[in-house]
Structure formats: structure tokens, C-alpha cells
XYZ file of C-alpha atoms in Angstrom:
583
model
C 14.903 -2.656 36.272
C 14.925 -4.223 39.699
C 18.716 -4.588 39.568
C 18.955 -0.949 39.142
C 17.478 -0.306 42.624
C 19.949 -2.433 44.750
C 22.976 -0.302 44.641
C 21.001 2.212 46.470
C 20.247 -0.204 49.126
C 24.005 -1.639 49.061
C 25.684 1.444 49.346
C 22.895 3.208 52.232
C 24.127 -0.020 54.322
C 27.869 0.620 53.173
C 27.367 3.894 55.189
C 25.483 3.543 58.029
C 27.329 -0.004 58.791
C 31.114 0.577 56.784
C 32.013 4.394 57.464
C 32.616 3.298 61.817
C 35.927 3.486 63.140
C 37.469 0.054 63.280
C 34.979 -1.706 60.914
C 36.889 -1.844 57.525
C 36.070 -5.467 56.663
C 32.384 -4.338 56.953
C 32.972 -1.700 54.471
C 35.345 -3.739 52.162
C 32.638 -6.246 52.383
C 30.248 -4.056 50.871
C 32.074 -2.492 48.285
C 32.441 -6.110 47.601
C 28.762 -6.770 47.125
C 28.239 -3.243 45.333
C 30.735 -3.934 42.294
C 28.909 -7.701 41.785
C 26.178 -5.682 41.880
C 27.392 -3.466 39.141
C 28.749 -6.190 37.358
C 25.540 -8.432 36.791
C 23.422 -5.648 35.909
C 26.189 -4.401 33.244
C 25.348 -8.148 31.830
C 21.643 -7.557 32.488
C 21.788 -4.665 30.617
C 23.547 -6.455 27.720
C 21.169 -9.376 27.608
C 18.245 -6.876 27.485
C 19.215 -4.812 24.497
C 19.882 -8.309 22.838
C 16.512 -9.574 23.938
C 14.797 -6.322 22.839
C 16.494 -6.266 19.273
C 15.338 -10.025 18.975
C 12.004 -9.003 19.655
C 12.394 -5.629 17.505
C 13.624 -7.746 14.628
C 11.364 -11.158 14.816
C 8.051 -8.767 15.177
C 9.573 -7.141 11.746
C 9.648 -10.464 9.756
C 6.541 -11.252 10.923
C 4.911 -8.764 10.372
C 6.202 -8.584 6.728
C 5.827 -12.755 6.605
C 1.927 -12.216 7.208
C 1.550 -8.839 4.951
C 3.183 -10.608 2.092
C 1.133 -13.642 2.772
C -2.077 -11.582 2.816
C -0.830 -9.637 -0.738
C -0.040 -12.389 -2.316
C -3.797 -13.767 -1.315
C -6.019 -10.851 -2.881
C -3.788 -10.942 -5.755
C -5.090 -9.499 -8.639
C -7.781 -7.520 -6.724
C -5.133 -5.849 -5.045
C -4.968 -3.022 -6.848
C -8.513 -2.411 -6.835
C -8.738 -2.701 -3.254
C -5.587 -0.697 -1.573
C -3.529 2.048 -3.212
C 0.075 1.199 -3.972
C 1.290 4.146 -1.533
C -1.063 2.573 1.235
C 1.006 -0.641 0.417
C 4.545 1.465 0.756
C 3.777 2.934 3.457
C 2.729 0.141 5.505
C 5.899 -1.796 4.479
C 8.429 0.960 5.668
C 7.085 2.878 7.966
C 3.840 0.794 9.811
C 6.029 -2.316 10.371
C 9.169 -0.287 12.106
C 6.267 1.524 14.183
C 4.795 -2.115 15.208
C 7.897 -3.197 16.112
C 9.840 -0.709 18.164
C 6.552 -0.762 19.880
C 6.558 -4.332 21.199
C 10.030 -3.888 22.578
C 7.909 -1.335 25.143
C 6.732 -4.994 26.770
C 9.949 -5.647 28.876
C 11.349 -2.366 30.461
C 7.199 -1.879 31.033
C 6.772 -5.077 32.993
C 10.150 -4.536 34.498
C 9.515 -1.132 35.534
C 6.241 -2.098 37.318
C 8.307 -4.053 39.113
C 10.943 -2.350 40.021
C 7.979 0.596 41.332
C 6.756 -2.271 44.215
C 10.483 -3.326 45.235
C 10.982 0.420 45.870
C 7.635 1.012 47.734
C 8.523 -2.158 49.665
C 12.278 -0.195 50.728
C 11.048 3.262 51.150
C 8.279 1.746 53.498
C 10.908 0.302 55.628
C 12.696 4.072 55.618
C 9.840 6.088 55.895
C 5.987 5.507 55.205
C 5.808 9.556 54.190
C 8.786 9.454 51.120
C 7.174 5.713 49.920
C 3.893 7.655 50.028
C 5.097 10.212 47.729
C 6.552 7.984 45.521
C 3.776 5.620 45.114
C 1.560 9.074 44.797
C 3.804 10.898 42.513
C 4.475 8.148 39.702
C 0.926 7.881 38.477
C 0.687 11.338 38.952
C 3.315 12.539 36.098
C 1.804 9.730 33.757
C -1.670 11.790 34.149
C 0.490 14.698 33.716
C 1.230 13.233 29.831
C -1.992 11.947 29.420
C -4.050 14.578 27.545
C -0.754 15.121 25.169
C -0.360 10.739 24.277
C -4.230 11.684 23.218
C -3.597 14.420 21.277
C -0.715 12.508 19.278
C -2.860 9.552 18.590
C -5.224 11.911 16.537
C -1.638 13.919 14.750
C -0.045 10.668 13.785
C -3.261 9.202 12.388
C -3.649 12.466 10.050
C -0.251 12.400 9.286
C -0.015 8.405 8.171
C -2.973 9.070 5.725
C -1.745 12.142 4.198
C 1.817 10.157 4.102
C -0.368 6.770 2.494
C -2.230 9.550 0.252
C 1.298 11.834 -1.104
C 3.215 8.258 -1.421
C 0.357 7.125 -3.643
C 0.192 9.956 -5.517
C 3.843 9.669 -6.319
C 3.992 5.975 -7.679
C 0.922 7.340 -9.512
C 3.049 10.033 -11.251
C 6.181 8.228 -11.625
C 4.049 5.268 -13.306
C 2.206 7.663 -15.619
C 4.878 9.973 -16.434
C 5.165 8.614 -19.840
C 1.766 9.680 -21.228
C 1.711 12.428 -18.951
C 4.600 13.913 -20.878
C 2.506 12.625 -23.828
C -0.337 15.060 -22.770
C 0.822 17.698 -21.190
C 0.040 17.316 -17.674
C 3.517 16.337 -16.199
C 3.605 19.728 -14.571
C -0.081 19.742 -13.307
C 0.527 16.325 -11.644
C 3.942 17.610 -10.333
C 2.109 21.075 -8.326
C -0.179 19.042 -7.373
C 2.582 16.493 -5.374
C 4.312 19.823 -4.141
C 1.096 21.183 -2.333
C 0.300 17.902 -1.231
C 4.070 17.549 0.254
C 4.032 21.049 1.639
C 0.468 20.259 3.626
C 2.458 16.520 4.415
C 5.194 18.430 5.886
C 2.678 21.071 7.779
C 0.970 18.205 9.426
C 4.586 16.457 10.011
C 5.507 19.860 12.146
C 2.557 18.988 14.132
C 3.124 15.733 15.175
C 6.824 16.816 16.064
C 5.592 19.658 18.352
C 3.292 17.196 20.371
C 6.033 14.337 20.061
C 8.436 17.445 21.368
C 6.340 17.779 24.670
C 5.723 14.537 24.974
C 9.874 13.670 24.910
C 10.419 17.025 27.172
C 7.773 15.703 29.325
C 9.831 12.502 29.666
C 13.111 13.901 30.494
C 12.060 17.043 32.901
C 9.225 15.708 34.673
C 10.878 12.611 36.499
C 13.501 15.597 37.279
C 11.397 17.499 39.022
C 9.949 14.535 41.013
C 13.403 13.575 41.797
C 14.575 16.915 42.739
C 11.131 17.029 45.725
C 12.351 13.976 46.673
C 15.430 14.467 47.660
C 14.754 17.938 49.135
C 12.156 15.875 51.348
C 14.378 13.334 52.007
C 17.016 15.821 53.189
C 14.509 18.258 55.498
C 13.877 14.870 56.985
C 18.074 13.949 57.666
C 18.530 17.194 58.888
C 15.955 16.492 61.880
C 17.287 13.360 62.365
C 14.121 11.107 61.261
C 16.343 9.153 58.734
C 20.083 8.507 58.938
C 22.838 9.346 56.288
C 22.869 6.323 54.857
C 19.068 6.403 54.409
C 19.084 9.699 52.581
C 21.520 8.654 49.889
C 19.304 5.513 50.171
C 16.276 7.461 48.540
C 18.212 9.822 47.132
C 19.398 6.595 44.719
C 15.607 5.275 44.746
C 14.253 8.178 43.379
C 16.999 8.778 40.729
C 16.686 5.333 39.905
C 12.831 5.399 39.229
C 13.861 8.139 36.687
C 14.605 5.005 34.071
C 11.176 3.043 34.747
C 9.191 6.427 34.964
C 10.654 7.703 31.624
C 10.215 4.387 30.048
C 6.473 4.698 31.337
C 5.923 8.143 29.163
C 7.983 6.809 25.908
C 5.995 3.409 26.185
C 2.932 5.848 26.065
C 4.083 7.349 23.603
C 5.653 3.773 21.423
C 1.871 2.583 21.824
C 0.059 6.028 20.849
C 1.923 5.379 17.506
C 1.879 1.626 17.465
C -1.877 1.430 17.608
C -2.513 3.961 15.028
C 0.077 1.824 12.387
C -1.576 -1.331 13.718
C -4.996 -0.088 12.628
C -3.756 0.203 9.156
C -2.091 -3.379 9.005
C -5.627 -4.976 10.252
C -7.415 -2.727 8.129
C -5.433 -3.794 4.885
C -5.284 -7.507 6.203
C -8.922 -7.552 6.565
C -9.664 -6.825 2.805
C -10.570 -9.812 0.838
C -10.039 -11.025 -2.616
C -12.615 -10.410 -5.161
C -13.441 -14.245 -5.397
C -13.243 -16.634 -2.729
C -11.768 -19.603 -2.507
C -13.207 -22.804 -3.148
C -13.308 -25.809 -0.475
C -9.873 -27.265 -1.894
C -8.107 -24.606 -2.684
C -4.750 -23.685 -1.478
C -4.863 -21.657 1.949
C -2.021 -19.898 3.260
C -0.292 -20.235 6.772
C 1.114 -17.804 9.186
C 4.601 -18.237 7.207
C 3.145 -17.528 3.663
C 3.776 -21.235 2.915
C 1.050 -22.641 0.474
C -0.718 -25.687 1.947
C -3.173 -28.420 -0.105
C -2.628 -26.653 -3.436
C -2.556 -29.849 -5.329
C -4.726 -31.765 -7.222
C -4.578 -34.968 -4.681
C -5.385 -32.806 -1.993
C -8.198 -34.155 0.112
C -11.006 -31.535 -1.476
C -14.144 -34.118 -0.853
C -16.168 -34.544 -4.252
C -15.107 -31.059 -5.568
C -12.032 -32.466 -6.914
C -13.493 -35.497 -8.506
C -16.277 -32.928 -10.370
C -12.954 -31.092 -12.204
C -13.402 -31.555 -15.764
C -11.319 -34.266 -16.769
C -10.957 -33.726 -20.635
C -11.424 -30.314 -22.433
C -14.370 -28.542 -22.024
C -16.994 -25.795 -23.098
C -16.159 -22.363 -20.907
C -19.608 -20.365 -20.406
C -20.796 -17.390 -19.070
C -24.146 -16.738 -18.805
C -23.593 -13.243 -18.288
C -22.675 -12.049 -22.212
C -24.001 -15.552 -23.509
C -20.021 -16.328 -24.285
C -19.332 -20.283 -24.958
C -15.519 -20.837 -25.355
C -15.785 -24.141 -27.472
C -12.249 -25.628 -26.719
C -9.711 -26.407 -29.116
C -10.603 -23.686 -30.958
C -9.436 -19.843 -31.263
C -12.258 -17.535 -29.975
C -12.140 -13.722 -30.332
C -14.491 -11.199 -28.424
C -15.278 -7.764 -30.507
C -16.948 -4.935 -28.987
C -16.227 -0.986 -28.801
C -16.184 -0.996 -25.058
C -13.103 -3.168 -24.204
C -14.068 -3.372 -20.891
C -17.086 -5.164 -21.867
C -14.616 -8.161 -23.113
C -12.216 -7.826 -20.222
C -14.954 -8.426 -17.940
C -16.052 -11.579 -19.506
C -12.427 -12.701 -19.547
C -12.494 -11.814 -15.722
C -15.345 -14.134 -15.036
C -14.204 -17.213 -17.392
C -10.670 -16.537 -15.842
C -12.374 -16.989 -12.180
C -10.841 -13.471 -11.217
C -13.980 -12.246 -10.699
C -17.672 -13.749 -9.657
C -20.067 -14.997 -11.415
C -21.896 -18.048 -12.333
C -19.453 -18.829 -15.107
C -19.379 -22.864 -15.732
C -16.718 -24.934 -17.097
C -18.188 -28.140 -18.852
C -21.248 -29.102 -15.922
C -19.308 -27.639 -12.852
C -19.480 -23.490 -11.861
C -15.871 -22.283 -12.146
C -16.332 -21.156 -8.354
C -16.579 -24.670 -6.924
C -13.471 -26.229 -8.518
C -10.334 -25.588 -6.503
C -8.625 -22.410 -7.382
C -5.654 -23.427 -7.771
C -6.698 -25.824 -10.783
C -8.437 -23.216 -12.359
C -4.981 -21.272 -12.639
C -3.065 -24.536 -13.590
C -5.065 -24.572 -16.661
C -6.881 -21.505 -17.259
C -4.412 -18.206 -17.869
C -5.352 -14.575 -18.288
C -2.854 -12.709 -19.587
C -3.306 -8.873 -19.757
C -1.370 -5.828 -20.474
C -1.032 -4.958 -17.005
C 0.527 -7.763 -15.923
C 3.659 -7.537 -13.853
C 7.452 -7.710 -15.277
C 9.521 -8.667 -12.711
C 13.247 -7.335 -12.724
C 15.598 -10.835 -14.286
C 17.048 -11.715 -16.886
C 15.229 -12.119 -20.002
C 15.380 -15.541 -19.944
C 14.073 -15.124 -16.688
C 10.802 -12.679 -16.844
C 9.414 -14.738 -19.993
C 10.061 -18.345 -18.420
C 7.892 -17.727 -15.231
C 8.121 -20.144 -12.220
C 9.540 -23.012 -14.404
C 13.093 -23.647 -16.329
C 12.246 -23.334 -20.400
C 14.603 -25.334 -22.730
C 16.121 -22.787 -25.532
C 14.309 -24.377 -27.973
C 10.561 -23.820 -26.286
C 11.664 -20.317 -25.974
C 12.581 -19.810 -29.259
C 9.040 -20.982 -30.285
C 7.793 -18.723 -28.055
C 9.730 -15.464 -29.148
C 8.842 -16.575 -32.927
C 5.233 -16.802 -32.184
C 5.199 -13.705 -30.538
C 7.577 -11.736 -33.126
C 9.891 -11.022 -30.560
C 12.929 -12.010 -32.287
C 14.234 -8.425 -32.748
C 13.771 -8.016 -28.714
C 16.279 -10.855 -28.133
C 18.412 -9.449 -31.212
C 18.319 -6.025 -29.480
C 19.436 -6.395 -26.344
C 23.211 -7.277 -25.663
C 23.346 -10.122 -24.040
C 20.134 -11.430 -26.001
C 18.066 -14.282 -23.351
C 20.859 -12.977 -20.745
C 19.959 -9.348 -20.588
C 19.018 -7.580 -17.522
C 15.486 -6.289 -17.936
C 14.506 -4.098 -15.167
C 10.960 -4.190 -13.086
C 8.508 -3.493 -15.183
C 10.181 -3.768 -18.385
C 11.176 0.105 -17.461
C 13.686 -0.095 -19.986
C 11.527 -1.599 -22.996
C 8.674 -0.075 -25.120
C 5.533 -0.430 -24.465
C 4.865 -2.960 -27.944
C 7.794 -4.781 -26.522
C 6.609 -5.077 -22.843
C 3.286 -6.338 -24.650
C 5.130 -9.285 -26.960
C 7.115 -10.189 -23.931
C 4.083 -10.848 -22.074
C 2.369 -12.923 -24.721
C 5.897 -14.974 -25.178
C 5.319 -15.416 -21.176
C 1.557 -16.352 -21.765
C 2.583 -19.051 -24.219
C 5.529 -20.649 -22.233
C 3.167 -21.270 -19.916
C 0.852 -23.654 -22.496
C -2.230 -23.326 -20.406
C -4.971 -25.384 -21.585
C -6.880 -22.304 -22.109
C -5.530 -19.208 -22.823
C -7.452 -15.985 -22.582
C -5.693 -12.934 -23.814
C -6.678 -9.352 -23.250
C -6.177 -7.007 -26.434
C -2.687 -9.472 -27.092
C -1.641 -6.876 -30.160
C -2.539 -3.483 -28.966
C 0.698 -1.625 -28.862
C 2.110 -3.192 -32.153
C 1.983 -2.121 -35.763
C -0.585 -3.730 -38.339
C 2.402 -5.869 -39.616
C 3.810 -7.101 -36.097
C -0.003 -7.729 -35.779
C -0.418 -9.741 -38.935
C 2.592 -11.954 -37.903
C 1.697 -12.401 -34.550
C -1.924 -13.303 -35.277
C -0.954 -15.947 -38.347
C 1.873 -17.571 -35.495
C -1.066 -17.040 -32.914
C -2.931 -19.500 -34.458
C -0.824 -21.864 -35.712
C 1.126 -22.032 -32.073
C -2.254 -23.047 -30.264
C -3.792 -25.516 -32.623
C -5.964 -27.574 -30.776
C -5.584 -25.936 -28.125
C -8.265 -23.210 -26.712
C -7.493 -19.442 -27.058
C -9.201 -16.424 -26.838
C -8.820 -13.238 -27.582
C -10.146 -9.731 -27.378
C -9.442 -7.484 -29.818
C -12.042 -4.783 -32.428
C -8.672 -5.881 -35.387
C -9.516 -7.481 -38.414
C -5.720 -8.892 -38.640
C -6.797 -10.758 -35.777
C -10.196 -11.901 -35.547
C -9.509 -12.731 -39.656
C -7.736 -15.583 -38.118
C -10.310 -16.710 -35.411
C -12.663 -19.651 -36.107
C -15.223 -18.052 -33.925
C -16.176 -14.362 -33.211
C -18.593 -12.927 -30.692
C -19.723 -8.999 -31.110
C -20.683 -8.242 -28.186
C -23.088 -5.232 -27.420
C -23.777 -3.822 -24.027
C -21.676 -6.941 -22.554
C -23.978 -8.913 -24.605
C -23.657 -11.228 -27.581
C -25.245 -9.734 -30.318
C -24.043 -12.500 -32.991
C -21.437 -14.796 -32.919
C -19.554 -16.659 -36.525
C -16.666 -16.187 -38.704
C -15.447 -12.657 -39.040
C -16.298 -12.607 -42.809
C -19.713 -13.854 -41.522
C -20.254 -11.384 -39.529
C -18.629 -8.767 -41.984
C -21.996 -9.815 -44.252
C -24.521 -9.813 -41.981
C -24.007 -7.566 -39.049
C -23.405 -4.141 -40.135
C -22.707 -2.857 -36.147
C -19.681 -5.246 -36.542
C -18.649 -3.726 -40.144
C -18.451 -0.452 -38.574
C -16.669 -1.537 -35.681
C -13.930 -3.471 -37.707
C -14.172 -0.656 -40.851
C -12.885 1.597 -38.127
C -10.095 -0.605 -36.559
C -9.000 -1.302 -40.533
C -8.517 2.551 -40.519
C -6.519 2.564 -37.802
C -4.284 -0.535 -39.301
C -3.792 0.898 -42.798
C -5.999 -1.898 -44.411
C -8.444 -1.800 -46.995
C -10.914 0.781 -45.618
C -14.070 -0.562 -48.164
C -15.231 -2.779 -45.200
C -14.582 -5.987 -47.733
C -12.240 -8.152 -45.019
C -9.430 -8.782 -46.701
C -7.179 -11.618 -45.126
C -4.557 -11.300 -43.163
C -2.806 -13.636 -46.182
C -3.200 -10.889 -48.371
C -1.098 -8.618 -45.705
C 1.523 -10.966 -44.740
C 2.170 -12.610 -48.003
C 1.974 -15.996 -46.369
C -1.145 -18.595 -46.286
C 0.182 -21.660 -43.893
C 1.113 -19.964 -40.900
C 4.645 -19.399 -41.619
C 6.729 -17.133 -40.760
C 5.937 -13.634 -42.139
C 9.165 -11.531 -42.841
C 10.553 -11.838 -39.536
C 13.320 -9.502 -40.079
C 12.406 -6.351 -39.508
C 8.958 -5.869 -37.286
C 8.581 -2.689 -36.431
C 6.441 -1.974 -32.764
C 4.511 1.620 -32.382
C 5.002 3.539 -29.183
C 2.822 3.579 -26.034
C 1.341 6.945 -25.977
């Protein structure tokens, strides 16, 4: 910016001193200074768009760096906590804002600056022009004022409608399955058309302030430059400043067109960059639903996860971690997970049972213990080393087959297999044409909705967690996928300690301990033909899921032998399982 206002002083003295009779070298010597002049601000000039796009680009990645950091933090609450459009829109378009906005630093500092060297010349021409200068700068930035204002309160209307409309998309694209299923594809779809049309209403807004603002920019520092120079003139014309002088300001004032302009689109850059910063400190300021405890991991600046492991230096936290297996309780329902052993939770609210899977999972509070010690004081990231929830809504993450059901660790082909058998999943692998080495895509977008499920519980059991909690496991299958799975179920995690939630008798036939839970409570707790006998609340409950499965309907509890044909756990007609459609 400074460099920019030394040819006008180079070539005012290439007049008044170079354009005499007889003093050629003077004026050669001059020209001389005015092209190394233009040459080192040509390099300038290169060096600042490279600094700038540095800038641009390392505010970018760290931006995303500390956003993905943060995400990857809350976790599972995420969703509860932020919408995923919120999370879209903060990716693409916040980040860009943030960025382009920092790059406003150096032509800002530079163009302050380059304002004082050009008071400092004009006062040595004439105190009158510098005092018009120095007056008429901050003038034409109180000129734009009232309009930067005006914007702030446009864009921030128009980023939450944007946040709002992009979450309302991934809402319908994500749902468009059972909204098909019901009807209301076309509701859902006016809906996102008003909502766009009001988006783009509000859009037309913004871009007639952003127009004034940007016409503002260009004409203003015009008009200043044009009073300048008619000034500047008047005052050649009576002789109070020479030639040489004149072009002098004349190149000042066109000069201070750059830093001027830069002054009303930096005003503008930081109307904009406040309103998307807002919205990153806003989402980086939620917390996850359970805090950490005092060894868990904690993440840096770069993402990078520090002290995660179980040497870490956690004071006498780490040395109250249950060594050997131990009872899971939560006062809460009255829920005792005894370990080695599979436990199923039966109520007619599922959420009931997914909330006490929540708090013996640590995902959400509560004063749930494991053996002597609260679940909340034992380093998190233990608690996921050996306790796993695995839900339905768990994430698929575009890979390879091979890839989405062995998680963050290589599985030999044989542990796989075992897997896929235990899960049924054999006609999956069979299915697909390049079996283990088939592309599935995020989500599982181009599986069913019983196979997304069976994928997930082969993931689940790769894992071999020391205790596995399992949310409604069987859901999306058929009452002989269920059988199967539920006789492999148990004979996969002997010894080890399972639960599961689920109202199916295939199922919790094969438990060795069921709770019936009422009102989040449990109301008994025993063997499912136990409870078949003696609690009639549970015989309706499980009458009605035998309904639903095509079982014996007289509320007797047949095995799921009887079903599958098989008593030992084998392998139940494997061939040909058939899964049901999501809805």
C-alpha cells in the first residue's frame, strides 16, 4: 500500500526537476528510479496475493481442524444438540466467510499506513488538499456506515433460514423412504419449495444491501478523487502549487482509491465474518451430554487425541477401574447386568430400554455404577474400550465391506466369517459382487434396512467388547433371520456379557435373564418362561410380539428350538434368510 504512493512522488519530481532544458540526466535519472519503483511493487504485489491466499487457506484448515475436533467431541449427542443443516452450513459456507475475512488484516493495516505517508506528502504540498484528505477518508467510511449495519442484520436472517432449508433437506432426503411409505413425500417437498422461495426472498435482500455497499465502494472514492483533483487544479492554475505538484496529488488521491475501497469491502468482509463467526462459537460452545472424567482423553487444537490410554497419569481414578468382570447397575430402572451372562430388557416403550442402555453405556448421566466405581469417574475412554452400544442408528461409513464391518482395526477372514455367521449375514456377502470387497456406500444407501441392521451387529461383534449392549439387534428382520440370529447370539458371546432390548420371544427365549420393565422401572426380572407364568403384563407384551412373528399366539412360549429346528446353537438353515423391509 505504501509502495503504491511513491510513483506519485517520483514522477511530480521527474517534472518539476527533469522536464528543464539541458537537464536530461536528471530526467533519465528519474525514470530510472520510477520503473524500480514499478518493478518492486509488481513483486510486492505478488508476494501479497501469496501471503493473503496462505492466510485464506491456513484459517480454512483450521477452522475445519477445530470444528471436526469439537464434532468428534460431543459425539453421539451431536445430533441432539445441532441440526445436520446447521452442521453443512457451517462447513461450506461459515468457514469460506471466516476466512476471506482474515485476509482483510493486511491491505487494512497497510492501508492505514499508506493514509499517514500521504498526509505526511500532501502536508509538505499544501496543508488545505492534506486537510481534505485526512477529512474526507473517514468521511465516506461514515458514508457506508448505516448500510455495513443494515447487512449485519440481512446476512444473519439469511444464514439461519439457509441453516434451517439445508436442514430440512437432509431431513427429507434421509426420510424419503418412509415418506414414500406414507404418503407425505409431496407434503415434505412444498414445504422445502416455500421454504426455498422465502430463502431466496431474503437472499435478494442481502444482495440489494451488498449491491450498495459494493457501488458505494467503487463510486464514492471516485467522487472524492474527482474534488480532489478539481481542487488541486483551481490551486495550479493560481500558481499556489507547481505542475509537478498537481500530478503529485492528482496520483495521491487516485492512489488512496485502493486503501479507501479496501476500507468499505473490509467493512463489509467483517459485517459477514462476524455474523458466520457467531455460529462457529455458538456450535463450538455446545457440550457433550456427559463429561469427561479426570483421565480421559482431551483433544488439542489439531484434533489429535492426547492421554487416552490406560497408563495415562489419571491419579487413583485409573487404579479404581474394575479389574475383572463386573456387575453393571443403574439405579434408575433397578437394572443389574450380571456379567457373563445374556441380559434382555422388555418393555412396550422402547425408549424406556434405550435409555437405560444410554446410562450403562455412559452416553448419558446418571449414577450408573460398574462393580463399586460410578461409570462417570472411570476414564471415558475405558468405558468405550470395553463397554459398546450398538444401535440402529449408528453410522455406515462409505468402504468396502470388509471395511464398514471391521471398524478401526484389520479382522482376519476367519473372525469375519464368525461374525457374518452369527449375524446371518451370509447372503449379504453372497449378494454383493465382489462379496467382503464390495463398495457399500455411506450409510449403507444401497442396502435394506434388515441388512444395514445385521451389518451393524456383525460390526458390534468384531469389536468383542467385554460388554455388549444392543438396542432392538433384530428389528428389521423376519421371525426366522431372528431365530438364527438369536440361537448364534448366544452361543457367539458365551461368557461374555450381552444385553439386549427387544419385546421378541425368539429372543429373550434365549436370554438367561429378563427384566420387564414398566414406566422405566423393573417390574420383575427371571427367565422368560418365568416370567411368561407369573407376570401376565409381560404375557401380553410378548403374546403380542408372537403375533407379529407368526409364532404360537396361545401365550405358551414355545422355544426358539422348536422354530429353528436346532437345540445346540448351530447353525439354523443358513441358506436362504429372508430380511423384511424398512417401512
Amino acid at each position: 500500500m505504501v509502495g503504491l504512493m511513491l510513483p506519485p512522488y517520483v514522477l511530480s519530481r521527474a517534472i518539476d526537476e527533469g522536464l528543464v532544458p539541458g537537464r536530461l540526466l536528471v530526467l533519465l535519472g528519474w525514470v530510472a528510479v520510477l520503473f524500480a519503483v514499478g518493478v518492486a511493487n509488481a513483486w510486492l504485489a505478488v508476494m501479497r496475493h501469496r501471503t493473503m491466499t496462505r492466510i485464506r487457506m491456513d484459517a480454512t484448515f483450521r477452522t475445519v481442524r477445530v470444528i471436526v475436533a469439537h464434532t468428534l467431541r460431543l459425539g453421539a449427542a451431536l445430533p441432539h444438540k445441532v441440526t445436520a443443516g446447521e452442521v453443512v452450513t457451517i462447513g461450506i459456507g461459515d468457514v469460506g466467510v471466516i476466512s476471506q475475512t482474515l485476509t482483510m488484516t493486511g491491505p487494512g493495516v497497510g492501508g492505514v499506513l499508506a493514509y499517514g505517508v500521504v498526509a505526511v506528502l500532501l502536508l509538505t504540498v499544501s496543508p488545505l488538499l492534506a486537510g481534505v484528505v485526512l477529512l474526507g477518508v473517514p468521511l465516506l467510511a461514515l458514508l457506508v456506515g448505516p448500510l455495513l449495519g443494515r447487512l449485519q442484520g440481512a446476512e444473519s436472517r439469511y444464514r439461519e433460514r439457509q441453516s434451517g432449508l439445508a436442514a430440512r433437506l437432509t431431513d427429507l432426503v434421509g426420510g424419503l423412504r418412509v415418506l414414500n411409505g406414507l404418503g407425505g413425500k409431496d407434503v415434505f417437498a412444498d414445504r422445502h419449495r416455500r421454504e426455498a422461495r422465502e430463502l431466496r426472498d431474503e437472499g435478494y435482500r442481502v444482495g440489494a444491501v451488498t449491491s450498495w455497499v459494493q457501488a458505494l465502494g467503487v463510486g464514492l472514492p471516485t467522487l472524492f478523487l474527482a474534488a480532489v483533483t478539481w481542487l488541486a487544479a483551481r490551486m495550479a492554475a493560481q500558481g499556489t502549487i507547481t505542475v509537478g505538484e498537481l500530478v503529485a496529488v492528482y496520483g495521491y488521491a487516485a492512489a488512496l482509491v485502493v486503501p479507501v475501497s479496501f476500507f468499505i469491502e473490509g467493512g463489509y468482509d467483517l459485517t459477514r465474518g462476524l455474523v458466520a463467526a457467531r455460529r462457529v462459537v455458538r456450535f463450538l460452545r455446545l457440550e457433550p451430554d456427559t463429561a469427561d472424567g479426570s483421565g480421559s482423553a482431551a483433544a488439542d487444537s489439531s484434533g489429535d487425541t492426547v492421554g487416552s490410554g490406560a497408563g495415562d497419569a489419571a491419579g487413583s481414578v485409573v487404579g479404581d477401574v474394575p479389574e475383572a468382570a463386573s456387575v453393571l447397575r443403574d439405579p434408575a430402572s433397578g437394572v443389574e447386568v450380571v456379567p457373563g451372562l445374556l441380559t434382555a430388557l422388555a418393555t412396550a416403550r422402547p425408549g424406556e430400554s434405550a435409555a437405560v442402555v444410554d446410562r450403562l453405556g455412559r452416553f448419558a448421566d446418571s449414577a450408573a455404577t460398574w462393580g463399586a466405581v460410578r461409570l462417570d469417574e472411570i476414564p471415558l475412554p475405558q468405558v468405550r474400550d470395553r463397554i459398546l452400544v450398538a444401535d440402529n442408528e449408528a453410522d455406515l461409513f462409505a468402504g468396502t465391506l470388509r471395511e464398514v464391518v471391521g471398524g478401526r482395526r484389520d479382522r482376519t477372514e476367519e473372525a469375519i466369517g464368525r461374525a457374518v455367521r452369527t449375524a446371518l449375514a451370509e447372503d449379504i456377502v453372497r449378494g454383493l459382487p465382489d462379496g467382503l470387497d464390495s463398495a457399500v456406500e455411506a450409510q449403507g444407501r444401497n442396502l435394506s434396512g434388515g441388512q444395514r441392521q445385521r451389518l451393524r451387529l456383525v460390526r458390534a461383534l468384531l469389536a468383542d467388547p467385554e460388554v455388549l449392549l444392543a438396542v432392538e439387534p433384530t428389528s428389521a428382520v423376519d421371525a426366522h433371520t431372528e431365530a438364527g440370529i438369536a440361537a448364534r447370539l448366544h452361543h457367539a458371546r458365551a461368557g461374555r456379557t450381552t444385553v439386549v432390548t427387544s419385546t421378541s420371544p425368539l429372543l429373550l427365549d434365549r436370554a438367561d435373564r429378563v427384566y420387564f420393565l414398566v414406566d422405566g422401572r423393573a417390574a420383575a426380572v427371571g427367565s422368560h418362561r418365568q416370567l411368561l407364568a407369573e407376570q401376565p403384563g409381560y404375557r401380553r407384551l410378548v403374546a403380542r410380539g408372537e403375533d407379529e412373528d407368526g409364532a404360537d399366539e396361545s401365550g405358551t412360549g414355545e422355544s426358539s428350538e422348536d422354530v429353528t429346528g436346532t437345540t445346540d446353537g448351530a447353525d439354523p438353515r443358513p441358506e436362504t434368510p429372508v430380511t423384511k423391509e424398512d417401512a
